Amino acid sequence: MNAQNTVFGGMIMAKCDRLALVVAERHSGHVCVTAAVDSIHFRAPAKGNDTLLFSLALNRSWGSSMEIGARVIAENSYTGDVRHILSAFFTFVALDSEGRPTDVAAAKPETEEQQRRFDDARIRREGRLATRKELDAHDREYHEE
Ligand SMILES: CC(C)(COP(=O)(O)OP(=O)(O)OC[C@H]1O[C@@H](n2cnc3c(N)ncnc32)[C@H](O)[C@@H]1OP(=O)(O)O)[C@@H](O)C(=O)NCCC(=O)NCCS
């Protein structure tokens, strides 16, 4: 809890990371690590007496990486008031017993909503990988100077 009597954002993020890990490890059957977290938006504050409901789902997988979407809802159990608190996207990478990235099964969207998330995940991945490439190039330049 912070001085505003609202829940500390880092605590919610850490719980999402832990739950996303479970989704990634259940899907892949491997030890997984967090490679990236993006588009974290705190949409509304969670108050001390709210119940937090965490929804996480695998959106898509590629080679060894998987995107897991997280959505957190705060519910006031007394009034029934419900607020959307957070959304975020986690990228996990599955590792083999040597600690190297290893391929995972493809995600199979079944509903229209899952198909939408599957399609959107491709766009987000392109952004992530482009950012990573630029940062790597910049780091190399920086260290050469
Ligand atoms: C994640 C990690 C295993 C990737 O290793 P790497 O040597 O960069 O391996 P690669 O370049 O072969 O990438 C492996 C996969 O990760 C994906 N990946 C790596 N960095 C990424 C990023 N920033 N965003 C999205 N995907 C990323 C690649 O796209 C690739 O996915 P694909 O197989 O589905 O195409 C490595 O960077 C690592 O160990 N990071 C630290 C992880 C960790 O400790 N997390 C906890 C933090 S406390």
Tab-separated table of C-alpha atoms in Angstrom, residues 16-106:
chain	number	residue	atom	x	y	z
A	16	CYS	CA	1.451	-10.792	-13.077
A	17	ASP	CA	5.026	-11.830	-13.924
A	18	ARG	CA	4.721	-14.875	-11.649
A	19	LEU	CA	1.349	-15.899	-13.103
A	20	ALA	CA	2.541	-15.325	-16.679
A	21	LEU	CA	5.480	-17.623	-15.902
A	22	VAL	CA	3.020	-20.348	-14.918
A	23	VAL	CA	1.142	-19.894	-18.226
A	24	ALA	CA	4.418	-20.053	-20.205
A	25	GLU	CA	5.751	-23.097	-18.350
A	26	ARG	CA	2.440	-24.972	-18.628
A	27	HIS	CA	2.300	-24.292	-22.356
A	28	SER	CA	5.923	-25.120	-23.110
A	29	GLY	CA	6.705	-27.770	-20.513
A	30	HIS	CA	10.061	-26.012	-20.000
A	31	VAL	CA	11.719	-23.644	-17.573
A	32	CYS	CA	10.979	-20.144	-18.884
A	33	VAL	CA	12.437	-16.692	-18.287
A	34	THR	CA	10.982	-13.240	-18.783
A	35	ALA	CA	12.543	-11.672	-21.882
A	36	ALA	CA	10.427	-8.521	-22.105
A	37	VAL	CA	7.485	-6.782	-20.518
A	38	ASP	CA	5.750	-4.022	-22.412
A	39	SER	CA	2.668	-1.869	-22.712
A	40	ILE	CA	2.086	-1.833	-18.974
A	41	HIS	CA	-0.793	0.525	-18.361
A	42	PHE	CA	-2.162	1.264	-14.924
A	43	ARG	CA	-5.683	2.229	-15.909
A	44	ALA	CA	-7.101	2.937	-12.437
A	45	PRO	CA	-5.873	2.644	-8.833
A	46	ALA	CA	-6.676	-0.411	-6.711
A	47	LYS	CA	-7.815	0.466	-3.183
A	48	GLY	CA	-6.902	-1.392	-0.017
A	49	ASN	CA	-10.202	-3.243	0.333
A	50	ASP	CA	-10.491	-4.280	-3.336
A	51	THR	CA	-10.275	-7.883	-4.445
A	52	LEU	CA	-7.893	-8.200	-7.391
A	53	LEU	CA	-8.794	-10.611	-10.172
A	54	PHE	CA	-5.910	-11.623	-12.462
A	55	SER	CA	-6.582	-12.943	-15.979
A	56	LEU	CA	-3.657	-14.176	-18.027
A	57	ALA	CA	-3.604	-15.978	-21.343
A	58	LEU	CA	-1.158	-17.123	-23.956
A	59	ASN	CA	-1.694	-14.926	-27.009
A	60	ARG	CA	0.845	-16.441	-29.370
A	61	SER	CA	4.090	-18.374	-29.577
A	62	TRP	CA	6.849	-18.263	-32.205
A	63	GLY	CA	10.088	-20.250	-31.968
A	64	SER	CA	11.072	-20.307	-28.323
A	65	SER	CA	9.154	-17.213	-27.241
A	66	MET	CA	5.586	-16.686	-26.107
A	67	GLU	CA	3.491	-13.590	-25.535
A	68	ILE	CA	1.210	-13.686	-22.521
A	69	GLY	CA	-1.375	-10.993	-21.998
A	70	ALA	CA	-2.338	-9.885	-18.487
A	71	ARG	CA	-5.425	-8.037	-17.335
A	72	VAL	CA	-6.173	-7.149	-13.729
A	73	ILE	CA	-9.589	-6.147	-12.446
A	74	ALA	CA	-10.309	-4.667	-9.009
A	75	GLU	CA	-13.620	-5.570	-7.487
A	76	ASN	CA	-15.194	-3.996	-4.436
A	77	SER	CA	-16.953	-7.000	-2.928
A	78	TYR	CA	-19.412	-4.822	-0.963
A	79	THR	CA	-20.634	-2.567	-3.767
A	80	GLY	CA	-19.894	-4.800	-6.758
A	81	ASP	CA	-17.982	-1.905	-8.342
A	82	VAL	CA	-15.497	-3.280	-10.887
A	83	ARG	CA	-12.537	-1.386	-12.392
A	84	HIS	CA	-9.934	-2.329	-14.969
A	85	ILE	CA	-6.614	-1.770	-13.163
A	86	LEU	CA	-3.833	-2.981	-15.396
A	87	SER	CA	-3.028	-4.491	-18.759
A	88	ALA	CA	0.410	-5.656	-19.894
A	89	PHE	CA	2.185	-8.062	-22.226
A	90	PHE	CA	4.896	-10.451	-21.100
A	91	THR	CA	7.325	-12.233	-23.412
A	92	PHE	CA	8.754	-15.447	-22.000
A	93	VAL	CA	11.425	-17.645	-23.554
A	94	ALA	CA	11.542	-21.416	-22.967
A	95	LEU	CA	14.946	-22.865	-22.112
A	96	ASP	CA	16.317	-26.375	-22.532
A	97	SER	CA	18.300	-28.193	-19.862
A	98	GLU	CA	21.458	-26.363	-21.021
A	99	GLY	CA	19.755	-22.991	-20.597
A	100	ARG	CA	19.429	-22.378	-24.345
A	101	PRO	CA	16.221	-21.147	-26.011
A	102	THR	CA	14.174	-24.106	-27.215
A	103	ASP	CA	11.134	-24.271	-29.492
A	104	VAL	CA	7.638	-24.481	-28.059
A	105	ALA	CA	4.296	-25.652	-29.449
A	106	ALA	CA	2.251	-23.225	-31.521
